[in-house]
C-alpha positions as protocol buffer text, in pm:
chain_id: "A"
residue {
  index: 1
  type: ALA
  ca { x: -4593 y: -1202 z: 2873 }
}
residue {
  index: 2
  type: PHE
  ca { x: -4907 y: -1238 z: 2669 }
}
residue {
  index: 3
  type: MET
  ca { x: -5261 y: -1328 z: 2804 }
}
residue {
  index: 4
  type: GLY
  ca { x: -5496 y: -1557 z: 2641 }
}
residue {
  index: 5
  type: PHE
  ca { x: -5488 y: -1788 z: 2329 }
}
residue {
  index: 6
  type: LEU
  ca { x: -5582 y: -1522 z: 2077 }
}
residue {
  index: 7
  type: GLU
  ca { x: -5331 y: -1276 z: 2226 }
}
residue {
  index: 8
  type: VAL
  ca { x: -5033 y: -1528 z: 2207 }
}
residue {
  index: 9
  type: ILE
  ca { x: -5125 y: -1599 z: 1843 }
}
residue {
  index: 10
  type: LYS
  ca { x: -5108 y: -1241 z: 1749 }
}
residue {
  index: 11
  type: HIS
  ca { x: -4771 y: -1178 z: 1908 }
}
residue {
  index: 12
  type: LEU
  ca { x: -4620 y: -1521 z: 1780 }
}
residue {
  index: 13
  type: PRO
  ca { x: -4384 y: -1370 z: 1537 }
}
residue {
  index: 14
  type: LEU
  ca { x: -4228 y: -1164 z: 1825 }
}
residue {
  index: 15
  type: ILE
  ca { x: -4216 y: -1468 z: 2043 }
}
residue {
  index: 16
  type: LEU
  ca { x: -4028 y: -1677 z: 1784 }
}
residue {
  index: 17
  type: ARG
  ca { x: -3778 y: -1390 z: 1719 }
}
residue {
  index: 18
  type: LYS
  ca { x: -3703 y: -1378 z: 2084 }
}
residue {
  index: 19
  type: ILE
  ca { x: -3646 y: -1746 z: 2115 }
}
residue {
  index: 20
  type: LYS
  ca { x: -3395 y: -1732 z: 1822 }
}
residue {
  index: 21
  type: LYS
  ca { x: -3207 y: -1454 z: 1988 }
}
residue {
  index: 22
  type: CYS
  ca { x: -3197 y: -1645 z: 2307 }
}
residue {
  index: 23
  type: LYS
  ca { x: -3047 y: -1959 z: 2151 }
}
residue {
  index: 24
  type: LYS
  ca { x: -2777 y: -1729 z: 1989 }
}
residue {
  index: 25
  type: ASP
  ca { x: -2698 y: -1565 z: 2324 }
}
residue {
  index: 26
  type: ILE
  ca { x: -2663 y: -1892 z: 2497 }
}
residue {
  index: 27
  type: GLU
  ca { x: -2419 y: -2024 z: 2231 }
}
residue {
  index: 28
  type: ALA
  ca { x: -2229 y: -1702 z: 2253 }
}
residue {
  index: 29
  type: PHE
  ca { x: -2192 y: -1732 z: 2627 }
}
residue {
  index: 30
  type: ASN
  ca { x: -2157 y: -2107 z: 2635 }
}
residue {
  index: 31
  type: PRO
  ca { x: -2252 y: -2173 z: 3000 }
}
residue {
  index: 32
  type: ASP
  ca { x: -2219 y: -2491 z: 3198 }
}
residue {
  index: 33
  type: ARG
  ca { x: -2579 y: -2496 z: 3313 }
}
residue {
  index: 34
  type: ILE
  ca { x: -2890 y: -2325 z: 3194 }
}
residue {
  index: 35
  type: VAL
  ca { x: -3161 y: -2219 z: 3442 }
}
residue {
  index: 36
  type: LEU
  ca { x: -3496 y: -2171 z: 3280 }
}
residue {
  index: 37
  type: ILE
  ca { x: -3758 y: -1972 z: 3491 }
}
residue {
  index: 38
  type: ASP
  ca { x: -4120 y: -1999 z: 3443 }
}
residue {
  index: 39
  type: TYR
  ca { x: -4256 y: -1898 z: 3089 }
}
residue {
  index: 40
  type: PRO
  ca { x: -4328 y: -2248 z: 2962 }
}
residue {
  index: 41
  type: GLY
  ca { x: -4424 y: -2184 z: 2602 }
}
residue {
  index: 42
  type: PHE
  ca { x: -4079 y: -2014 z: 2555 }
}
residue {
  index: 43
  type: ASN
  ca { x: -3849 y: -2206 z: 2796 }
}
residue {
  index: 44
  type: MET
  ca { x: -3972 y: -2565 z: 2694 }
}
residue {
  index: 45
  type: ARG
  ca { x: -3844 y: -2471 z: 2345 }
}
residue {
  index: 46
  type: ILE
  ca { x: -3524 y: -2359 z: 2483 }
}
residue {
  index: 47
  type: ALA
  ca { x: -3495 y: -2694 z: 2687 }
}
residue {
  index: 48
  type: GLU
  ca { x: -3579 y: -2906 z: 2389 }
}
residue {
  index: 49
  type: TRP
  ca { x: -3286 y: -2722 z: 2185 }
}
residue {
  index: 50
  type: ALA
  ca { x: -3039 y: -2701 z: 2478 }
}
residue {
  index: 51
  type: LYS
  ca { x: -3036 y: -3060 z: 2609 }
}
residue {
  index: 52
  type: PRO
  ca { x: -2916 y: -3244 z: 2302 }
}
residue {
  index: 53
  type: LYS
  ca { x: -2631 y: -2983 z: 2282 }
}
residue {
  index: 54
  type: GLY
  ca { x: -2502 y: -3108 z: 2621 }
}
residue {
  index: 55
  type: TYR
  ca { x: -2619 y: -2824 z: 2845 }
}
residue {
  index: 56
  type: GLU
  ca { x: -2735 y: -2925 z: 3188 }
}
residue {
  index: 57
  type: VAL
  ca { x: -3092 y: -2787 z: 3210 }
}
residue {
  index: 58
  type: THR
  ca { x: -3266 y: -2679 z: 3525 }
}
residue {
  index: 59
  type: PHE
  ca { x: -3638 y: -2559 z: 3506 }
}
residue {
  index: 60
  type: TYR
  ca { x: -3749 y: -2352 z: 3795 }
}
residue {
  index: 61
  type: ILE
  ca { x: -4136 y: -2292 z: 3841 }
}
residue {
  index: 62
  type: SER
  ca { x: -4287 y: -2599 z: 3677 }
}
residue {
  index: 63
  type: PRO
  ca { x: -4514 y: -2559 z: 3377 }
}
residue {
  index: 64
  type: THR
  ca { x: -4866 y: -2636 z: 3482 }
}
residue {
  index: 65
  type: ILE
  ca { x: -4876 y: -2980 z: 3365 }
}
residue {
  index: 66
  type: TRP
  ca { x: -5124 y: -3074 z: 3638 }
}
residue {
  index: 67
  type: ALA
  ca { x: -5385 y: -2841 z: 3475 }
}
residue {
  index: 68
  type: TRP
  ca { x: -5355 y: -2892 z: 3091 }
}
residue {
  index: 69
  type: LYS
  ca { x: -5143 y: -3043 z: 2838 }
}
residue {
  index: 70
  type: LYS
  ca { x: -5035 y: -3314 z: 3065 }
}
residue {
  index: 71
  type: LYS
  ca { x: -4830 y: -3485 z: 2800 }
}
residue {
  index: 72
  type: ARG
  ca { x: -4571 y: -3216 z: 2840 }
}
residue {
  index: 73
  type: GLY
  ca { x: -4464 y: -3405 z: 3144 }
}
residue {
  index: 74
  type: TRP
  ca { x: -4294 y: -3670 z: 2923 }
}
residue {
  index: 75
  type: LYS
  ca { x: -4121 y: -3408 z: 2707 }
}
residue {
  index: 76
  type: LEU
  ca { x: -3995 y: -3226 z: 3018 }
}
residue {
  index: 77
  type: LYS
  ca { x: -3862 y: -3581 z: 3149 }
}
residue {
  index: 78
  type: LYS
  ca { x: -3648 y: -3590 z: 2821 }
}
residue {
  index: 79
  type: THR
  ca { x: -3526 y: -3229 z: 2812 }
}
residue {
  index: 80
  type: VAL
  ca { x: -3488 y: -3122 z: 3169 }
}
residue {
  index: 81
  type: ASP
  ca { x: -3220 y: -3248 z: 3428 }
}
residue {
  index: 82
  type: LYS
  ca { x: -3362 y: -3082 z: 3742 }
}
residue {
  index: 83
  type: MET
  ca { x: -3717 y: -2975 z: 3791 }
}
residue {
  index: 84
  type: ILE
  ca { x: -3770 y: -2726 z: 4085 }
}
residue {
  index: 85
  type: VAL
  ca { x: -4140 y: -2670 z: 4180 }
}
residue {
  index: 86
  type: ILE
  ca { x: -4294 y: -2413 z: 4419 }
}
residue {
  index: 87
  type: LEU
  ca { x: -4632 y: -2550 z: 4500 }
}
residue {
  index: 88
  type: PRO
  ca { x: -4674 y: -2843 z: 4751 }
}
residue {
  index: 89
  type: PHE
  ca { x: -4864 y: -3082 z: 4521 }
}
residue {
  index: 90
  type: GLU
  ca { x: -4631 y: -3057 z: 4222 }
}
residue {
  index: 91
  type: LYS
  ca { x: -4381 y: -3289 z: 4365 }
}
residue {
  index: 92
  type: GLU
  ca { x: -4637 y: -3558 z: 4352 }
}
residue {
  index: 93
  type: VAL
  ca { x: -4747 y: -3477 z: 4008 }
}
residue {
  index: 94
  type: TYR
  ca { x: -4396 y: -3553 z: 3867 }
}
residue {
  index: 95
  type: LYS
  ca { x: -4385 y: -3895 z: 4008 }
}
residue {
  index: 96
  type: LYS
  ca { x: -4640 y: -3999 z: 3732 }
}
residue {
  index: 97
  type: TYR
  ca { x: -4369 y: -3931 z: 3479 }
}
residue {
  index: 98
  type: ASN
  ca { x: -4104 y: -4107 z: 3672 }
}
residue {
  index: 99
  type: MET
  ca { x: -3923 y: -3779 z: 3736 }
}
residue {
  index: 100
  type: GLU
  ca { x: -3788 y: -3636 z: 4064 }
}
residue {
  index: 101
  type: ALA
  ca { x: -3907 y: -3280 z: 4147 }
}
residue {
  index: 102
  type: HIS
  ca { x: -3757 y: -3058 z: 4410 }
}
residue {
  index: 103
  type: TYR
  ca { x: -3996 y: -2861 z: 4618 }
}
residue {
  index: 104
  type: VAL
  ca { x: -3839 y: -2538 z: 4756 }
}
residue {
  index: 105
  type: GLY
  ca { x: -4130 y: -2340 z: 4878 }
}
residue {
  index: 106
  type: HIS
  ca { x: -4307 y: -2035 z: 4718 }
}
residue {
  index: 107
  type: PRO
  ca { x: -4068 y: -1738 z: 4650 }
}
residue {
  index: 108
  type: LEU
  ca { x: -4344 y: -1513 z: 4743 }
}
residue {
  index: 109
  type: LEU
  ca { x: -4271 y: -1610 z: 5113 }
}
residue {
  index: 110
  type: ASP
  ca { x: -3945 y: -1449 z: 5077 }
}
residue {
  index: 111
  type: ALA
  ca { x: -4068 y: -1146 z: 4900 }
}
residue {
  index: 112
  type: ILE
  ca { x: -4342 y: -1086 z: 5179 }
}
residue {
  index: 113
  type: GLU
  ca { x: -4097 y: -1148 z: 5458 }
}
residue {
  index: 114
  type: GLN
  ca { x: -3847 y: -898 z: 5313 }
}
residue {
  index: 115
  type: PHE
  ca { x: -4133 y: -635 z: 5252 }
}
residue {
  index: 116
  type: GLU
  ca { x: -4082 y: -326 z: 5457 }
}
residue {
  index: 117
  type: ALA
  ca { x: -4393 y: -146 z: 5518 }
}
residue {
  index: 118
  type: ASP
  ca { x: -4430 y: 231 z: 5442 }
}
residue {
  index: 119
  type: LEU
  ca { x: -4491 y: 376 z: 5783 }
}
residue {
  index: 120
  type: THR
  ca { x: -4622 y: 701 z: 5633 }
}
residue {
  index: 121
  type: PHE
  ca { x: -4865 y: 514 z: 5372 }
}
residue {
  index: 122
  type: LYS
  ca { x: -5189 y: 577 z: 5563 }
}
residue {
  index: 123
  type: LYS
  ca { x: -5109 y: 934 z: 5616 }
}
residue {
  index: 124
  type: LYS
  ca { x: -4994 y: 972 z: 5249 }
}
residue {
  index: 125
  type: TYR
  ca { x: -5335 y: 865 z: 5135 }
}
residue {
  index: 126
  type: LYS
  ca { x: -5549 y: 1028 z: 5417 }
}
residue {
  index: 127
  type: ILE
  ca { x: -5652 y: 707 z: 5561 }
}
residue {
  index: 128
  type: GLU
  ca { x: -5727 y: 770 z: 5939 }
}
residue {
  index: 129
  type: THR
  ca { x: -6024 y: 552 z: 6029 }
}
residue {
  index: 130
  type: GLY
  ca { x: -6256 y: 319 z: 5853 }
}
residue {
  index: 131
  type: LYS
  ca { x: -6226 y: -9 z: 5644 }
}
residue {
  index: 132
  type: VAL
  ca { x: -5998 y: -37 z: 5347 }
}
residue {
  index: 133
  type: LEU
  ca { x: -6098 y: -226 z: 5032 }
}
residue {
  index: 134
  type: ALA
  ca { x: -5817 y: -312 z: 4780 }
}
residue {
  index: 135
  type: LEU
  ca { x: -5884 y: -357 z: 4416 }
}
residue {
  index: 136
  type: LEU
  ca { x: -5645 y: -575 z: 4213 }
}
residue {
  index: 137
  type: PRO
  ca { x: -5756 y: -594 z: 3861 }
}
residue {
  index: 138
  type: GLY
  ca { x: -5461 y: -742 z: 3703 }
}
residue {
  index: 139
  type: SER
  ca { x: -5135 y: -627 z: 3550 }
}
residue {
  index: 140
  type: ARG
  ca { x: -5226 y: -620 z: 3187 }
}
residue {
  index: 141
  type: VAL
  ca { x: -5441 y: -387 z: 2985 }
}
residue {
  index: 142
  type: GLN
  ca { x: -5661 y: -671 z: 2866 }
}
residue {
  index: 143
  type: GLU
  ca { x: -5739 y: -783 z: 3235 }
}
residue {
  index: 144
  type: VAL
  ca { x: -5812 y: -431 z: 3344 }
}
residue {
  index: 145
  type: GLU
  ca { x: -6049 y: -355 z: 3055 }
}
residue {
  index: 146
  type: LYS
  ca { x: -6244 y: -667 z: 3122 }
}
residue {
  index: 147
  type: ILE
  ca { x: -6244 y: -695 z: 3513 }
}
residue {
  index: 148
  type: LEU
  ca { x: -6225 y: -340 z: 3667 }
}
residue {
  index: 149
  type: PRO
  ca { x: -6567 y: -228 z: 3533 }
}
residue {
  index: 150
  type: ILE
  ca { x: -6750 y: -489 z: 3726 }
}
residue {
  index: 151
  type: MET
  ca { x: -6533 y: -434 z: 4046 }
}
residue {
  index: 152
  type: GLY
  ca { x: -6611 y: -85 z: 4026 }
}
residue {
  index: 153
  type: ALA
  ca { x: -6982 y: -122 z: 3968 }
}
residue {
  index: 154
  type: ALA
  ca { x: -7001 y: -333 z: 4287 }
}
residue {
  index: 155
  type: ILE
  ca { x: -6843 y: -61 z: 4486 }
}
residue {
  index: 156
  type: ASP
  ca { x: -7147 y: 162 z: 4425 }
}
residue {
  index: 157
  type: HIS
  ca { x: -7367 y: -100 z: 4592 }
}
residue {
  index: 158
  type: MET
  ca { x: -7181 y: -104 z: 4921 }
}
residue {
  index: 159
  type: ASP
  ca { x: -7366 y: -13 z: 5216 }
}
residue {
  index: 160
  type: GLU
  ca { x: -7068 y: 127 z: 5430 }
}
residue {
  index: 161
  type: GLU
  ca { x: -6809 y: 386 z: 5356 }
}
residue {
  index: 162
  type: VAL
  ca { x: -6476 y: 243 z: 5285 }
}
residue {
  index: 163
  type: HIS
  ca { x: -6143 y: 368 z: 5162 }
}
residue {
  index: 164
  type: LEU
  ca { x: -6104 y: 218 z: 4804 }
}
residue {
  index: 165
  type: LEU
  ca { x: -5740 y: 170 z: 4681 }
}
residue {
  index: 166
  type: LEU
  ca { x: -5679 y: 67 z: 4329 }
}
residue {
  index: 167
  type: ALA
  ca { x: -5355 y: -120 z: 4275 }
}
residue {
  index: 168
  type: CYS
  ca { x: -5209 y: 14 z: 3954 }
}
residue {
  index: 169
  type: THR
  ca { x: -4920 y: -110 z: 3756 }
}
residue {
  index: 170
  type: LYS
  ca { x: -4671 y: 122 z: 3552 }
}
residue {
  index: 171
  type: HIS
  ca { x: -4736 y: -103 z: 3246 }
}
residue {
  index: 172
  type: VAL
  ca { x: -5115 y: 19 z: 3213 }
}
residue {
  index: 173
  type: PRO
  ca { x: -5168 y: 372 z: 3135 }
}
residue {
  index: 174
  type: ARG
  ca { x: -5383 y: 567 z: 3397 }
}
residue {
  index: 175
  type: LYS
  ca { x: -5642 y: 645 z: 3126 }
}
residue {
  index: 176
  type: VAL
  ca { x: -5729 y: 270 z: 3084 }
}
residue {
  index: 177
  type: TYR
  ca { x: -5812 y: 254 z: 3456 }
}
residue {
  index: 178
  type: GLU
  ca { x: -6020 y: 577 z: 3436 }
}
residue {
  index: 179
  type: GLN
  ca { x: -6197 y: 451 z: 3120 }
}
residue {
  index: 180
  type: ALA
  ca { x: -6297 y: 128 z: 3306 }
}
residue {
  index: 181
  type: LEU
  ca { x: -6432 y: 315 z: 3597 }
}
residue {
  index: 182
  type: GLU
  ca { x: -6602 y: 596 z: 3393 }
}
residue {
  index: 183
  type: LYS
  ca { x: -6951 y: 463 z: 3483 }
}
residue {
  index: 184
  type: VAL
  ca { x: -6874 y: 438 z: 3863 }
}
residue {
  index: 185
  type: LYS
  ca { x: -7040 y: 700 z: 4068 }
}
residue {
  index: 186
  type: ASN
  ca { x: -6813 y: 665 z: 4371 }
}
residue {
  index: 187
  type: ARG
  ca { x: -6534 y: 897 z: 4292 }
}
residue {
  index: 188
  type: ASN
  ca { x: -6339 y: 830 z: 4608 }
}
residue {
  index: 189
  type: ILE
  ca { x: -6116 y: 556 z: 4451 }
}
residue {
  index: 190
  type: GLN
  ca { x: -5731 y: 628 z: 4498 }
}
residue {
  index: 191
  type: TYR
  ca { x: -5513 y: 528 z: 4216 }
}
residue {
  index: 192
  type: ILE
  ca { x: -5188 y: 394 z: 4353 }
}
residue {
  index: 193
  type: ILE
  ca { x: -4907 y: 279 z: 4127 }
}
residue {
  index: 194
  type: ALA
  ca { x: -4659 y: 7 z: 4219 }
}
residue {
  index: 195
  type: GLU
  ca { x: -4746 y: -5 z: 4601 }
}
residue {
  index: 196
  type: THR
  ca { x: -4955 y: -311 z: 4606 }
}
residue {
  index: 197
  type: TYR
  ca { x: -4794 y: -457 z: 4919 }
}
residue {
  index: 198
  type: ASP
  ca { x: -4843 y: -149 z: 5111 }
}
residue {
  index: 199
  type: ILE
  ca { x: -5203 y: -154 z: 4997 }
}
residue {
  index: 200
  type: LEU
  ca { x: -5244 y: -526 z: 5112 }
}
residue {
  index: 201
  type: ASN
  ca { x: -5064 y: -453 z: 5439 }
}
residue {
  index: 202
  type: ILE
  ca { x: -5353 y: -231 z: 5546 }
}
residue {
  index: 203
  type: ALA
  ca { x: -5652 y: -378 z: 5355 }
}
residue {
  index: 204
  type: ASP
  ca { x: -5961 y: -526 z: 5532 }
}
residue {
  index: 205
  type: ALA
  ca { x: -6084 y: -710 z: 5210 }
}
residue {
  index: 206
  type: ALA
  ca { x: -5979 y: -732 z: 4843 }
}
residue {
  index: 207
  type: LEU
  ca { x: -6133 y: -788 z: 4488 }
}
residue {
  index: 208
  type: VAL
  ca { x: -5849 y: -971 z: 4307 }
}
residue {
  index: 209
  type: SER
  ca { x: -5793 y: -1087 z: 3960 }
}
residue {
  index: 210
  type: SER
  ca { x: -5708 y: -1461 z: 3949 }
}
residue {
  index: 211
  type: GLY
  ca { x: -5340 y: -1518 z: 3935 }
}
residue {
  index: 212
  type: THR
  ca { x: -5036 y: -1477 z: 4157 }
}
residue {
  index: 213
  type: ALA
  ca { x: -5203 y: -1189 z: 4333 }
}
residue {
  index: 214
  type: THR
  ca { x: -5450 y: -1431 z: 4500 }
}
residue {
  index: 215
  type: LEU
  ca { x: -5181 y: -1599 z: 4686 }
}
residue {
  index: 216
  type: GLU
  ca { x: -5010 y: -1257 z: 4771 }
}
residue {
  index: 217
  type: THR
  ca { x: -5334 y: -1146 z: 4909 }
}
residue {
  index: 218
  type: ALA
  ca { x: -5380 y: -1470 z: 5126 }
}
residue {
  index: 219
  type: LEU
  ca { x: -5022 y: -1424 z: 5255 }
}
residue {
  index: 220
  type: PHE
  ca { x: -5112 y: -1078 z: 5370 }
}
residue {
  index: 221
  type: LYS
  ca { x: -5416 y: -1221 z: 5542 }
}
residue {
  index: 222
  type: VAL
  ca { x: -5677 y: -1030 z: 5360 }
}
residue {
  index: 223
  type: PRO
  ca { x: -6007 y: -1191 z: 5284 }
}
residue {
  index: 224
  type: GLN
  ca { x: -6072 y: -1177 z: 4908 }
}
residue {
  index: 225
  type: VAL
  ca { x: -6295 y: -1256 z: 4616 }
}
residue {
  index: 226
  type: VAL
  ca { x: -6134 y: -1396 z: 4319 }
}
residue {
  index: 227
  type: CYS
  ca { x: -6252 y: -1235 z: 3986 }
}
residue {
  index: 228
  type: TYR
  ca { x: -6178 y: -1312 z: 3623 }
}
residue {
  index: 229
  type: LYS
  ca { x: -6288 y: -1239 z: 3292 }
}
residue {
  index: 230
  type: THR
  ca { x: -6116 y: -1260 z: 2946 }
}
residue {
  index: 231
  type: SER
  ca { x: -6235 y: -1273 z: 2575 }
}
residue {
  index: 232
  type: THR
  ca { x: -6525 y: -1527 z: 2512 }
}
residue {
  index: 233
  type: ILE
  ca { x: -6315 y: -1743 z: 2274 }
}
residue {
  index: 234
  type: SER
  ca { x: -6002 y: -1743 z: 2500 }
}
residue {
  index: 235
  type: TYR
  ca { x: -6220 y: -1860 z: 2791 }
}
residue {
  index: 236
  type: HIS
  ca { x: -6398 y: -2137 z: 2602 }
}
residue {
  index: 237
  type: ILE
  ca { x: -6066 y: -2266 z: 2459 }
}
residue {
  index: 238
  type: ALA
  ca { x: -5907 y: -2266 z: 2808 }
}
residue {
  index: 239
  type: ARG
  ca { x: -6218 y: -2447 z: 2960 }
}
residue {
  index: 240
  type: SER
  ca { x: -6199 y: -2720 z: 2713 }
}
residue {
  index: 241
  type: LEU
  ca { x: -5827 y: -2797 z: 2771 }
}
residue {
  index: 242
  type: VAL
  ca { x: -5793 y: -2709 z: 3143 }
}
residue {
  index: 243
  type: ASP
  ca { x: -5866 y: -2985 z: 3393 }
}
residue {
  index: 244
  type: LEU
  ca { x: -5916 y: -2805 z: 3704 }
}
residue {
  index: 245
  type: GLU
  ca { x: -6173 y: -2783 z: 3990 }
}
residue {
  index: 246
  type: TYR
  ca { x: -6036 y: -2431 z: 4104 }
}
residue {
  index: 247
  type: MET
  ca { x: -5853 y: -2158 z: 3931 }
}
residue {
  index: 248
  type: SER
  ca { x: -5700 y: -1961 z: 4226 }
}
residue {
  index: 249
  type: LEU
  ca { x: -5380 y: -2061 z: 4376 }
}
residue {
  index: 250
  type: VAL
  ca { x: -5533 y: -2040 z: 4727 }
}
residue {
  index: 251
  type: ASN
  ca { x: -5793 y: -2297 z: 4646 }
}
residue {
  index: 252
  type: LEU
  ca { x: -5568 y: -2507 z: 4429 }
}
residue {
  index: 253
  type: ILE
  ca { x: -5319 y: -2539 z: 4717 }
}
residue {
  index: 254
  type: MET
  ca { x: -5585 y: -2607 z: 4980 }
}
residue {
  index: 255
  type: ASP
  ca { x: -5780 y: -2838 z: 4755 }
}
residue {
  index: 256
  type: ARG
  ca { x: -6118 y: -2687 z: 4870 }
}
residue {
  index: 257
  type: PRO
  ca { x: -6308 y: -2351 z: 4821 }
}
residue {
  index: 258
  type: VAL
  ca { x: -6128 y: -2130 z: 5074 }
}
residue {
  index: 259
  type: VAL
  ca { x: -6223 y: -1818 z: 4866 }
}
residue {
  index: 260
  type: ALA
  ca { x: -6507 y: -1749 z: 4619 }
}
residue {
  index: 261
  type: GLU
  ca { x: -6423 y: -1764 z: 4262 }
}
residue {
  index: 262
  type: PHE
  ca { x: -6631 y: -1578 z: 4010 }
}
residue {
  index: 263
  type: LEU
  ca { x: -6508 y: -1641 z: 3646 }
}
residue {
  index: 264
  type: GLN
  ca { x: -6638 y: -1522 z: 3325 }
}
residue {
  index: 265
  type: ASP
  ca { x: -7012 y: -1550 z: 3306 }
}
residue {
  index: 266
  type: ASP
  ca { x: -7024 y: -1600 z: 3683 }
}
residue {
  index: 267
  type: PHE
  ca { x: -6852 y: -1266 z: 3749 }
}
residue {
  index: 268
  type: THR
  ca { x: -7152 y: -1045 z: 3790 }
}
residue {
  index: 269
  type: LEU
  ca { x: -7284 y: -794 z: 4035 }
}
residue {
  index: 270
  type: GLU
  ca { x: -7533 y: -1026 z: 4160 }
}
residue {
  index: 271
  type: ASN
  ca { x: -7260 y: -1272 z: 4267 }
}
residue {
  index: 272
  type: LEU
  ca { x: -7014 y: -1024 z: 4378 }
}
residue {
  index: 273
  type: ILE
  ca { x: -7210 y: -774 z: 4594 }
}
residue {
  index: 274
  type: PRO
  ca { x: -7328 y: -1029 z: 4858 }
}
residue {
  index: 275
  type: GLU
  ca { x: -6993 y: -1208 z: 4861 }
}
residue {
  index: 276
  type: LEU
  ca { x: -6803 y: -898 z: 4916 }
}
residue {
  index: 277
  type: ALA
  ca { x: -7028 y: -818 z: 5218 }
}
residue {
  index: 278
  type: ASP
  ca { x: -6981 y: -1164 z: 5349 }
}
residue {
  index: 279
  type: ILE
  ca { x: -6588 y: -1141 z: 5351 }
}
residue {
  index: 280
  type: MET
  ca { x: -6606 y: -810 z: 5521 }
}
residue {
  index: 281
  type: GLY
  ca { x: -6828 y: -967 z: 5797 }
}
residue {
  index: 282
  type: PRO
  ca { x: -6938 y: -1325 z: 5879 }
}
residue {
  index: 283
  type: LYS
  ca { x: -6697 y: -1514 z: 5646 }
}
residue {
  index: 284
  type: ARG
  ca { x: -6387 y: -1319 z: 5757 }
}
residue {
  index: 285
  type: ALA
  ca { x: -6285 y: -1534 z: 6051 }
}
residue {
  index: 286
  type: LYS
  ca { x: -6315 y: -1863 z: 5860 }
}
residue {
  index: 287
  type: ILE
  ca { x: -6109 y: -1721 z: 5569 }
}
residue {
  index: 288
  type: LEU
  ca { x: -5827 y: -1601 z: 5802 }
}
residue {
  index: 289
  type: ALA
  ca { x: -5818 y: -1953 z: 5987 }
}
residue {
  index: 290
  type: ASP
  ca { x: -5781 y: -2121 z: 5652 }
}
residue {
  index: 291
  type: TYR
  ca { x: -5511 y: -1870 z: 5548 }
}
residue {
  index: 292
  type: ASP
  ca { x: -5306 y: -1988 z: 5846 }
}
residue {
  index: 293
  type: GLU
  ca { x: -5350 y: -2353 z: 5730 }
}
residue {
  index: 294
  type: LEU
  ca { x: -5242 y: -2246 z: 5383 }
}
residue {
  index: 295
  type: ILE
  ca { x: -4921 y: -2066 z: 5510 }
}
residue {
  index: 296
  type: ASN
  ca { x: -4839 y: -2383 z: 5695 }
}
residue {
  index: 297
  type: LYS
  ca { x: -4867 y: -2585 z: 5398 }
}
residue {
  index: 298
  type: LEU
  ca { x: -4642 y: -2369 z: 5191 }
}
residue {
  index: 299
  type: GLY
  ca { x: -4351 y: -2417 z: 5452 }
}
residue {
  index: 300
  type: SER
  ca { x: -4070 y: -2157 z: 5530 }
}
residue {
  index: 301
  type: SER
  ca { x: -3908 y: -1887 z: 5322 }
}
residue {
  index: 302
  type: GLY
  ca { x: -3569 y: -1942 z: 5160 }
}
residue {
  index: 303
  type: ALA
  ca { x: -3692 y: -2074 z: 4826 }
}
residue {
  index: 304
  type: SER
  ca { x: -3430 y: -1895 z: 4633 }
}
residue {
  index: 305
  type: HIS
  ca { x: -3140 y: -2013 z: 4859 }
}
residue {
  index: 306
  type: ARG
  ca { x: -3262 y: -2370 z: 4820 }
}
residue {
  index: 307
  type: VAL
  ca { x: -3287 y: -2321 z: 4441 }
}
residue {
  index: 308
  type: ALA
  ca { x: -2929 y: -2218 z: 4429 }
}
residue {
  index: 309
  type: GLU
  ca { x: -2812 y: -2525 z: 4629 }
}
residue {
  index: 310
  type: ILE
  ca { x: -2996 y: -2768 z: 4377 }
}
residue {
  index: 311
  type: VAL
  ca { x: -2872 y: -2577 z: 4076 }
}
residue {
  index: 312
  type: LEU
  ca { x: -2504 y: -2605 z: 4208 }
}
residue {
  index: 313
  type: ARG
  ca { x: -2512 y: -2969 z: 4315 }
}
């Protein structure tokens, strides 16, 4: 996956080659049904090609037509037989296009329900007492380079001693994280690869890059500040196209500002430092109560099972 408008343009030849290969693979396999999962820029092209050829097309995880390029809804009506959505408000969105959408719940509920905590995690990372702050700067190099330096700088202004756990991904080299934190004085940050759920399971608060991680953090009931920064051009293009009051999934689902969002020029130390102190203190109880309401809105686990039932009808 490629982040941002400029990044997508740079990788467009590769994306087009992948689309061509995907079409050939579908023709070779000749399935009765095609299930397209997320990745709208790619999968909407496949749907547009597949539907006239007689394939039954199911789209699981809707394109964000409620946020931008809303006319895509009419194209989806023509090219998709079954639309399966994972956010509670999306079912209502598709009524505007005279299209039925099936709400199955969010798959993260299944993932977190099935998560088995590492009982040795605290011992492994020498966490005996004290609070834990999780840093989730994103899963792409571009995100880490833009977001982590400011997260790191905020740590140096914290009044109390906390355990600092950095959620790293295998797709980002360690040197990228180290370079992003090179100006940070606090050297007690632990780099932890591919154990994000174990980090969130013990965290008292988190700084989180906007995206799916905001919802994961909420489902683990960890108060958070949502942070995001990208290239100036990509951000301004996005803001001119996106029609949203909130950017984090938590606030979108709740339709109110449950967690603070600091995006682009608002993502500053002046904003981040006091908010971080608040979520570890006076705001904590209110955020946790809102998380309970959020979980209730999402419904029960079992999304994948419900998807299978709809596909096979």
